[in-house]
mmCIF file of C-alpha atoms in Angstrom:
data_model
loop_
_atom_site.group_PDB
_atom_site.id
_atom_site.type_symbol
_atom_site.label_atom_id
_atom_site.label_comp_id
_atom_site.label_asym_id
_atom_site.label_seq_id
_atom_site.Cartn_x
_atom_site.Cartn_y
_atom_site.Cartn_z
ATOM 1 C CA UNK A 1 18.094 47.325 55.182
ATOM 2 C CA UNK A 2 21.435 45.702 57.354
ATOM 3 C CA UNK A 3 24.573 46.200 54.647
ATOM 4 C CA UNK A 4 26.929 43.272 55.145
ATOM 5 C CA UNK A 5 30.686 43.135 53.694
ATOM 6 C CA UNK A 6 32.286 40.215 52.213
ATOM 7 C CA UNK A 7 35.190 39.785 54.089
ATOM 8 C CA UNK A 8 38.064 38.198 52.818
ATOM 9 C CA UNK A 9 41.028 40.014 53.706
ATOM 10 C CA UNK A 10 43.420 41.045 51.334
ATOM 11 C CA UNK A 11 42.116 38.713 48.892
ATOM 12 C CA UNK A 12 39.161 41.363 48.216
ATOM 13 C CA UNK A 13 41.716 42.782 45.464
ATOM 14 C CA UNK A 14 40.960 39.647 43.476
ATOM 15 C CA UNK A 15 36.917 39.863 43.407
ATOM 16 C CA UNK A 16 36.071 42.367 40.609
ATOM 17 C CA UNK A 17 33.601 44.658 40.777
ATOM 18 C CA UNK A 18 34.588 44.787 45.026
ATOM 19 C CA UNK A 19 31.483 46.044 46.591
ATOM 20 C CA UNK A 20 28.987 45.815 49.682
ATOM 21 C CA UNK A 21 26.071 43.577 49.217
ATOM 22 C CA UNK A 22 22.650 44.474 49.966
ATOM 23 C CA UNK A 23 21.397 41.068 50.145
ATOM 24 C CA UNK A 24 22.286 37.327 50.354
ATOM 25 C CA UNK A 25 19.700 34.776 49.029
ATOM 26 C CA UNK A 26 20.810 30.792 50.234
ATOM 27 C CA UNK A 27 20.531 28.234 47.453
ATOM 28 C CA UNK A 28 18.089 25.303 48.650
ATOM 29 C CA UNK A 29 20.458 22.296 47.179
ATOM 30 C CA UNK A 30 20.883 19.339 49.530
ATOM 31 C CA UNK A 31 23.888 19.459 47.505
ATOM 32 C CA UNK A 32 25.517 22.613 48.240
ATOM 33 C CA UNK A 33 28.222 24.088 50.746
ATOM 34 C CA UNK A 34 26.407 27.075 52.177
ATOM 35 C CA UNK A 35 25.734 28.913 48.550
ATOM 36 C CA UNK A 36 24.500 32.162 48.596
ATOM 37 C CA UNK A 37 23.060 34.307 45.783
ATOM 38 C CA UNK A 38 24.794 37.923 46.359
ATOM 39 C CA UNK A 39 22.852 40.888 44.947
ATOM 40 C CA UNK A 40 25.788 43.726 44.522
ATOM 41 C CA UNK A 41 24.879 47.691 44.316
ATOM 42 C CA UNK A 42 26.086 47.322 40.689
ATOM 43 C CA UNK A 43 23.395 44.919 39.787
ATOM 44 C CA UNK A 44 26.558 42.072 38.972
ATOM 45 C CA UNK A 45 25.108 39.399 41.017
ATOM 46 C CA UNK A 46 27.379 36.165 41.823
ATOM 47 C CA UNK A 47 26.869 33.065 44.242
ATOM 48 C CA UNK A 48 29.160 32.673 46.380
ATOM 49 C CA UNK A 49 29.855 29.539 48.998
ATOM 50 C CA UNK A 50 31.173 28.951 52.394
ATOM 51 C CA UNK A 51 31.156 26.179 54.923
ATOM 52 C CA UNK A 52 33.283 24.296 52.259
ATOM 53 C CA UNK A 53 33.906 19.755 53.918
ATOM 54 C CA UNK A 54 37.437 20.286 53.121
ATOM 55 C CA UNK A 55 40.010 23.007 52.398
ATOM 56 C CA UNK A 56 40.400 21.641 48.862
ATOM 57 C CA UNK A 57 36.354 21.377 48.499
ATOM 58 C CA UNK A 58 36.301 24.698 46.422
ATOM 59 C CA UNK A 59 39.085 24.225 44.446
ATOM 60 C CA UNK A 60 37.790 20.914 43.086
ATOM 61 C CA UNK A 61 34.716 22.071 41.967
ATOM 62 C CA UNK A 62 36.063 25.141 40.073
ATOM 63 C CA UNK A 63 38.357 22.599 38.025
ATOM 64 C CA UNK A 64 35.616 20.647 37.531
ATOM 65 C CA UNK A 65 33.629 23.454 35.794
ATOM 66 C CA UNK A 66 36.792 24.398 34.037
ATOM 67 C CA UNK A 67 37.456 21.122 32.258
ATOM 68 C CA UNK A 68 33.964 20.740 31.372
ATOM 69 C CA UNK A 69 34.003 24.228 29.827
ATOM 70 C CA UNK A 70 37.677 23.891 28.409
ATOM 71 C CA UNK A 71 37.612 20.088 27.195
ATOM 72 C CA UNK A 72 33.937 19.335 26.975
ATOM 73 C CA UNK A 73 32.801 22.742 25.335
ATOM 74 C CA UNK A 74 30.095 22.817 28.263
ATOM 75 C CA UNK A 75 28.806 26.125 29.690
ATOM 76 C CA UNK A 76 29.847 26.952 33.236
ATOM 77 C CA UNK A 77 29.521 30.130 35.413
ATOM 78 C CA UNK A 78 32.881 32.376 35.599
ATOM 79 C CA UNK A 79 34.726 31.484 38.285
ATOM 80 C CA UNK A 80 35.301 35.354 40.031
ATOM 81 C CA UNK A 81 37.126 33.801 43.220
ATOM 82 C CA UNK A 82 38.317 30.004 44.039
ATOM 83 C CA UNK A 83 40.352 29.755 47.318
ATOM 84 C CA UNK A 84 40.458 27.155 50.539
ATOM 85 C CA UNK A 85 37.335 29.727 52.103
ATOM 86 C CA UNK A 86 35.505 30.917 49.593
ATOM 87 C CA UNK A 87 33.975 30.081 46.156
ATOM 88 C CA UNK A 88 32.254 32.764 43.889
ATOM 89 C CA UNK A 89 30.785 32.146 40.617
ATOM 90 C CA UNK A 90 28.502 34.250 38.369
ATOM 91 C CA UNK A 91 25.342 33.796 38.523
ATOM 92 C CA UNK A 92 22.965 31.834 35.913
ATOM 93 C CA UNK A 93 19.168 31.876 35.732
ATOM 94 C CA UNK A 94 16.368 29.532 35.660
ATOM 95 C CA UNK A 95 16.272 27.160 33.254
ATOM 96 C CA UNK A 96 13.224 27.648 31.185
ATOM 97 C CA UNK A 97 10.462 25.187 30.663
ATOM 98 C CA UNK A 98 10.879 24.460 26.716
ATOM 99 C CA UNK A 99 11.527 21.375 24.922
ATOM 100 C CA UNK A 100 13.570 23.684 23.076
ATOM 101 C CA UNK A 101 16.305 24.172 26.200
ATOM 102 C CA UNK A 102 16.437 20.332 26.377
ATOM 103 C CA UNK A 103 17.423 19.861 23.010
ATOM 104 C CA UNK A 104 19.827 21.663 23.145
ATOM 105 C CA UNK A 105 21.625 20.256 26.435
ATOM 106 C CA UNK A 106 21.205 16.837 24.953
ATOM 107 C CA UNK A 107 23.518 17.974 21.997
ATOM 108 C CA UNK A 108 25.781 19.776 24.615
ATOM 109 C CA UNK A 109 25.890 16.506 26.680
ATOM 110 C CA UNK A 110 26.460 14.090 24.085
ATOM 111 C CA UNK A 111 29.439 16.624 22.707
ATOM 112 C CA UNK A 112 30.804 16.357 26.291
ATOM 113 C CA UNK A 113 30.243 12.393 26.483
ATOM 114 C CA UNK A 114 31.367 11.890 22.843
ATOM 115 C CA UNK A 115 34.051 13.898 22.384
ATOM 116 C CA UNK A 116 36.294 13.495 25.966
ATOM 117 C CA UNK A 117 37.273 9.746 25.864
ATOM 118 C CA UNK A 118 39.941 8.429 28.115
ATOM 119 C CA UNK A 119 41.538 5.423 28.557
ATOM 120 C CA UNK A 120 41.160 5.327 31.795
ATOM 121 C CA UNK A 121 38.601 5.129 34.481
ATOM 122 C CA UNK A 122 39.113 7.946 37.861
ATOM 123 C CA UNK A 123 40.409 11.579 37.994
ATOM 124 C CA UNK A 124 43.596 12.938 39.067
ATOM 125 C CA UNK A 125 42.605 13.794 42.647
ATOM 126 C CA UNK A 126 39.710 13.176 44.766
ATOM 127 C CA UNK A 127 36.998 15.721 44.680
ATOM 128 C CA UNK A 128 33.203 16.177 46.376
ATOM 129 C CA UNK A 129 29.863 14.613 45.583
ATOM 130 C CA UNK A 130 27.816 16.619 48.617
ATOM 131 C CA UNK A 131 29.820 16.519 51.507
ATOM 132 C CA UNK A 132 31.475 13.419 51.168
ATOM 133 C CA UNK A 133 34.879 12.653 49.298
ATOM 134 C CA UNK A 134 34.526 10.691 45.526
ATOM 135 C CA UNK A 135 36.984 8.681 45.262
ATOM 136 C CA UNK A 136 38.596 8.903 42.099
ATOM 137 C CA UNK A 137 41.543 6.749 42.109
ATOM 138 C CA UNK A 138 42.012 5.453 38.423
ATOM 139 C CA UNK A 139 41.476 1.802 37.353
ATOM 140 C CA UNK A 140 41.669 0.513 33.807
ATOM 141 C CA UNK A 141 38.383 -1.595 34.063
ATOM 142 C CA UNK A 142 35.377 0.171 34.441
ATOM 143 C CA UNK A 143 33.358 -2.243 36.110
ATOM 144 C CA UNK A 144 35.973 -2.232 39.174
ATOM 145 C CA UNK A 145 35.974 1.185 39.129
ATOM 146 C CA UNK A 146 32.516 1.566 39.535
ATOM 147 C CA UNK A 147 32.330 -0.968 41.760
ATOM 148 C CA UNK A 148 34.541 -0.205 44.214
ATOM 149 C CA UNK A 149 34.069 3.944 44.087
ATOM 150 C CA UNK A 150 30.976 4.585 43.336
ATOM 151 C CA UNK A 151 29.099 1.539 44.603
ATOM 152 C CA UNK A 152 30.846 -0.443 47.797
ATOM 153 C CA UNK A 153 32.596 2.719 49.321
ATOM 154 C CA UNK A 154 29.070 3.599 50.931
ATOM 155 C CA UNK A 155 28.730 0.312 52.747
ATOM 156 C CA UNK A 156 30.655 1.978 55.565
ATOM 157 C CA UNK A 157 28.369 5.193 56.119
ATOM 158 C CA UNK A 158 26.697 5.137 59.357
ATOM 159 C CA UNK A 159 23.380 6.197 57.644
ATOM 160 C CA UNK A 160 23.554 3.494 54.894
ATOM 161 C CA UNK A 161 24.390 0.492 57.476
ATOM 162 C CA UNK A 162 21.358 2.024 59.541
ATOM 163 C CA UNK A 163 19.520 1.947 56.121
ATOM 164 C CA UNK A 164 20.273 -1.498 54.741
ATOM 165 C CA UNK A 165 20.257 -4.545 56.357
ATOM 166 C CA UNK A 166 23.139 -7.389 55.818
ATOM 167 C CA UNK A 167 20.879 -9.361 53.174
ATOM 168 C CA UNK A 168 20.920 -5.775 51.530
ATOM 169 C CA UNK A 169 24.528 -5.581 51.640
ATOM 170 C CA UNK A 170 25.183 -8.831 50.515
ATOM 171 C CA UNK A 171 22.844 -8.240 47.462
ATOM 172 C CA UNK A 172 25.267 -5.214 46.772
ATOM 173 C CA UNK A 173 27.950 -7.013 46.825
ATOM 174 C CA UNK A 174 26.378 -9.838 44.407
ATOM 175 C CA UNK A 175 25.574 -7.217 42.398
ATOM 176 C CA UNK A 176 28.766 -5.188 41.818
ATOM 177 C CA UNK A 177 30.487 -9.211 41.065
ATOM 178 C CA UNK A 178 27.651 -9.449 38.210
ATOM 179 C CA UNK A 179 28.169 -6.041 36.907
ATOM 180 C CA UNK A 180 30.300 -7.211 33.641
ATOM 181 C CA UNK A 181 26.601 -8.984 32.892
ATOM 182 C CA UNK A 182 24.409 -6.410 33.807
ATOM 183 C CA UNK A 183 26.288 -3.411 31.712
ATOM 184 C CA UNK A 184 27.462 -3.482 28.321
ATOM 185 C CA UNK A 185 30.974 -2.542 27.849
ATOM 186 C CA UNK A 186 31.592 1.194 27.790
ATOM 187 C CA UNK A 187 34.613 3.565 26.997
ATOM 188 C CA UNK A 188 35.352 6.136 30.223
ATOM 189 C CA UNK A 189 34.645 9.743 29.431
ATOM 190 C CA UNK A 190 34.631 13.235 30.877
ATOM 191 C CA UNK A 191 31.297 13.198 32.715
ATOM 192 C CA UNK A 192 29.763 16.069 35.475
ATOM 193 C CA UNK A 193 29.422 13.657 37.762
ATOM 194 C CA UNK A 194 26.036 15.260 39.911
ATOM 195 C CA UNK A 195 23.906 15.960 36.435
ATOM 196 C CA UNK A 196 20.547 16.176 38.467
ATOM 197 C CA UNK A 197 17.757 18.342 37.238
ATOM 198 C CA UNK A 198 18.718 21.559 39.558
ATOM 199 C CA UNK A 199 22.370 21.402 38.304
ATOM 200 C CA UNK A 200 20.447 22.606 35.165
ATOM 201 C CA UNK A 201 20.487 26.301 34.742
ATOM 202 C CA UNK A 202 20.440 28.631 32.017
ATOM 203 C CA UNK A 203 22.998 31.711 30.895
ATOM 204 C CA UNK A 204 21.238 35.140 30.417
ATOM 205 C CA UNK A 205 20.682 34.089 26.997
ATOM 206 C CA UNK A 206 18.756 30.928 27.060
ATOM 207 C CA UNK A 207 21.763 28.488 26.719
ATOM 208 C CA UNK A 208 21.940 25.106 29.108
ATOM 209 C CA UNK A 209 24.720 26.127 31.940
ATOM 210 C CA UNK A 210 25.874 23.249 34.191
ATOM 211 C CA UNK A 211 26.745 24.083 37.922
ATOM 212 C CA UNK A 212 28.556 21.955 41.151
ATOM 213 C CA UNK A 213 30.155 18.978 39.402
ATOM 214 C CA UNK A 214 32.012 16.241 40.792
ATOM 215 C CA UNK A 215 33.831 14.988 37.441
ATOM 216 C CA UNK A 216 35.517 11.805 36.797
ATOM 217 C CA UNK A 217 36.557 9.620 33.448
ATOM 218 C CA UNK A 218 33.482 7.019 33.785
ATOM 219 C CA UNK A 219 30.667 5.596 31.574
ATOM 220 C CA UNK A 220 29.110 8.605 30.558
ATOM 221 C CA UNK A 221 25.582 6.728 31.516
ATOM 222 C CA UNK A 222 26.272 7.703 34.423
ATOM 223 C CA UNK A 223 25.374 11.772 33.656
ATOM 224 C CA UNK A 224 22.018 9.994 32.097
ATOM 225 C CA UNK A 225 20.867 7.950 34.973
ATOM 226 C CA UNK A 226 20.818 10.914 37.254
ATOM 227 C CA UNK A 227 18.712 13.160 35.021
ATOM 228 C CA UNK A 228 16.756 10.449 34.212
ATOM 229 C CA UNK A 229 15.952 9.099 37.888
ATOM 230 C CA UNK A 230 15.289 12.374 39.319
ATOM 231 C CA UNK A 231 11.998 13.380 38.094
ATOM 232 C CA UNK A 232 12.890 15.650 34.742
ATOM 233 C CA UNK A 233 10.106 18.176 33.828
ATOM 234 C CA UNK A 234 8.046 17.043 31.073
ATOM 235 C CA UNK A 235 9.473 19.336 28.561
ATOM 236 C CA UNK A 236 12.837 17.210 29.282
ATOM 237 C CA UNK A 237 11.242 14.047 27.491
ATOM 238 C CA UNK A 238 12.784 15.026 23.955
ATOM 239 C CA UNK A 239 16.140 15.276 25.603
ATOM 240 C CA UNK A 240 16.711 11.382 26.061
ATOM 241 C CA UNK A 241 15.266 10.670 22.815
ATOM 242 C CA UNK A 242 17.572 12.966 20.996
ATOM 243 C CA UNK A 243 20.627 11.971 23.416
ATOM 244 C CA UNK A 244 20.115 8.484 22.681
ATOM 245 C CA UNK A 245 20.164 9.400 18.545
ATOM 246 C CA UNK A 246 23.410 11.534 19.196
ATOM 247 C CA UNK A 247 25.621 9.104 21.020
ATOM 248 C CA UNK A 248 23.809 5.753 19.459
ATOM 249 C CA UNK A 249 22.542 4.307 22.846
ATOM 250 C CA UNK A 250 21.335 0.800 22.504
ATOM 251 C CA UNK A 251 17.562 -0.165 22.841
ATOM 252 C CA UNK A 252 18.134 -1.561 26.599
ATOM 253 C CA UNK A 253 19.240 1.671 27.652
ATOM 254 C CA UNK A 254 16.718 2.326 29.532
ATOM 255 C CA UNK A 255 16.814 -0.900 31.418
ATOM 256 C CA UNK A 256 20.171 -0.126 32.949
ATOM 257 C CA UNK A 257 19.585 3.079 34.775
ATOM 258 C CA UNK A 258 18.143 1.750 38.089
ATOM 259 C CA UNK A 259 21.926 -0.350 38.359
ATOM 260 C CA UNK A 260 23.475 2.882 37.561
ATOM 261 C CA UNK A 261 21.581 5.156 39.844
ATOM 262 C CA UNK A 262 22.741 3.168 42.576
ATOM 263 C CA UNK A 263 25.524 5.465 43.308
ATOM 264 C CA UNK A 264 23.571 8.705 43.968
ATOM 265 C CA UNK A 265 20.926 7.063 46.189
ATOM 266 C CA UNK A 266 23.353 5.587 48.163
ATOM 267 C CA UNK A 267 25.104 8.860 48.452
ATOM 268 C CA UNK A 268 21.548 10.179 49.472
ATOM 269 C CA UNK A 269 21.100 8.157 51.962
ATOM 270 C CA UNK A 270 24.548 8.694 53.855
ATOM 271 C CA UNK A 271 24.252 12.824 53.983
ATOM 272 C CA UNK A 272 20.348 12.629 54.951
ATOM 273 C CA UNK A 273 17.757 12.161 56.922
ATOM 274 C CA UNK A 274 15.168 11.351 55.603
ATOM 275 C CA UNK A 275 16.595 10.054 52.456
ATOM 276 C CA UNK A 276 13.593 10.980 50.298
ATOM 277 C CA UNK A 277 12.749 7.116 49.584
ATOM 278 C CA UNK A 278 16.167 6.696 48.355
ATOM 279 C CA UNK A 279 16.552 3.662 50.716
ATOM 280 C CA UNK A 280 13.702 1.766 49.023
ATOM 281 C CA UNK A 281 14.568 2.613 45.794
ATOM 282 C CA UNK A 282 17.802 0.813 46.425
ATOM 283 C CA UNK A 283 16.239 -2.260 48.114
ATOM 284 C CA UNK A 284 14.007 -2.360 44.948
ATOM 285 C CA UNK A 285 16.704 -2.173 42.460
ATOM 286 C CA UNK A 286 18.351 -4.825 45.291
ATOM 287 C CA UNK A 287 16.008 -6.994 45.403
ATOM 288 C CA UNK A 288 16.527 -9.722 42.484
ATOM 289 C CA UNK A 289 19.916 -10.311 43.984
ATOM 290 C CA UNK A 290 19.152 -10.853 47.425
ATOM 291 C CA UNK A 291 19.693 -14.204 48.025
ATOM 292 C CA UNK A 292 15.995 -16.069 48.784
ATOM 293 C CA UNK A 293 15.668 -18.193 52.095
#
């Protein structure tokens, strides 16, 4: 078998446990800057990441899995290595397929959601949602916030204007004006940011372990639509049940997550091709605000 080095110069005095790998395993998120699974000699595996949009790309997502660890009492992999290059984290498992695990990421979520609450909506600095910058600039009012950053910003990806017509546009626009309507009025909170199913793993022991975040203050909704939108396991269907008890979501709650979702298939649809019907699911959610000839 080829042995490969990681090589990062002097900086090798930082990485514990410094040793030639034997093998390097790529992680298969759309989401992800080049991750790779590292199997050491010792049997201490870690992921590391490369190929990073920006030189602060890797040091954004390790504060991002330090606040949600440190404020939101949220379990993150140790962060071995963080610099403009490199990223390397310990490595989780699989999640396993229990109601069980669910329950108990619905109580860790809804400690995260109610127990971080900010008066304002944004984050100190910009950080990563794929390969493209969140904006994170803070706003008092949530609905321009969301809005404006997580909504409109898109309008001006090549991929989305490709995707969505002007009528589509417009409808977006129309949309994000009738948003103090549409939502109930929320407090901002500490939220992950990119809470999809396969940001779900578990620690060695069985416990929920969240990985590559792109936090913000925000409605923590947010967190819910994505998990909810992108095709949970069955086992997960306890989880919104008991989140909903825990943080005393409304009856409508459901209703609101297409609005909500918007963000991550526009997002989607700007980093790839094909979008994975993300592009009709936004025309859908569109379409009662498109104006009618």
């Amino acid at each position: 078998m080829v042995m490969h080095r990681l090589r990062v110069h002097d900086r090798r005095r930082r990485v514990r446990n410094w040793a030639p790998f034997s093998r390097t395993r790529p992680l298969s998120r759309p989401w992800s800057f080049g991750k790779q699974a590292l199997r050491l000699p010792t049997s201490r595996r870690r992921h590391a990441s490369a190929q990073p949009p920006s030189d602060d790309a890797f040091a954004a997502e390790a504060e991002g899995l330090t606040v949600l660890r440190e404020a939101g009492g949220v379990v993150t992999p140790e962060i071995i290595l963080a610099d403009r290059d490199l990223l390397v984290l310990s490595v989780l498992q699989p999640r396993p397929g229990t109601e069980a695990f669910w329950e108990q990421l619905a109580h860790a979520l809804a400690h995260l959601h109610t127990t971080t609450r900010h008066p304002r909506f944004g984050w100190h600095r910009d950080n990563w949602l794929g390969r493209r910058r969140q904006v994170n600039t803070w706003d008092d009012d949530g609905f321009e916030f969301f809005a404006q950053h997580r909504l409109l910003r898109w309008l001006g990806e090549r991929r989305v204007q490709e995707a969505l017509d002007a009528a589509d546009r417009a409808a977006l626009e129309r949309l994000c004006d009738r948003l103090p309507e549409l939502l109930p009025v929320r407090p901002a909170c500490l939220t992950h940011g990119d809470l999809w199913a396969l940001n779900v793993m578990a620690t060695p022991d069985g416990r929920p372990a969240l990985i590559d975040p792109a936090v913000s203050y925000t409605w923590a909704e947010v967190d819910l639509a994505h998990l909810w939108t992108t095709a949970p396991p069955p086992e997960a269907h306890e989880f919104f049940e008991l989140y909903a008890e825990l943080t005393s979501l409304d009856r409508d709650w459901r209703e609101r997550m297409p609005i909500l979702q918007l963000r991550q298939h526009l997002a989607v649809i700007a980093q790839f091709d094909p979008d994975w019907g993300a592009a009709d699911l936004v025309r859908a959610t569109l379409a009662p605000f498109r104006k009618r000839p």
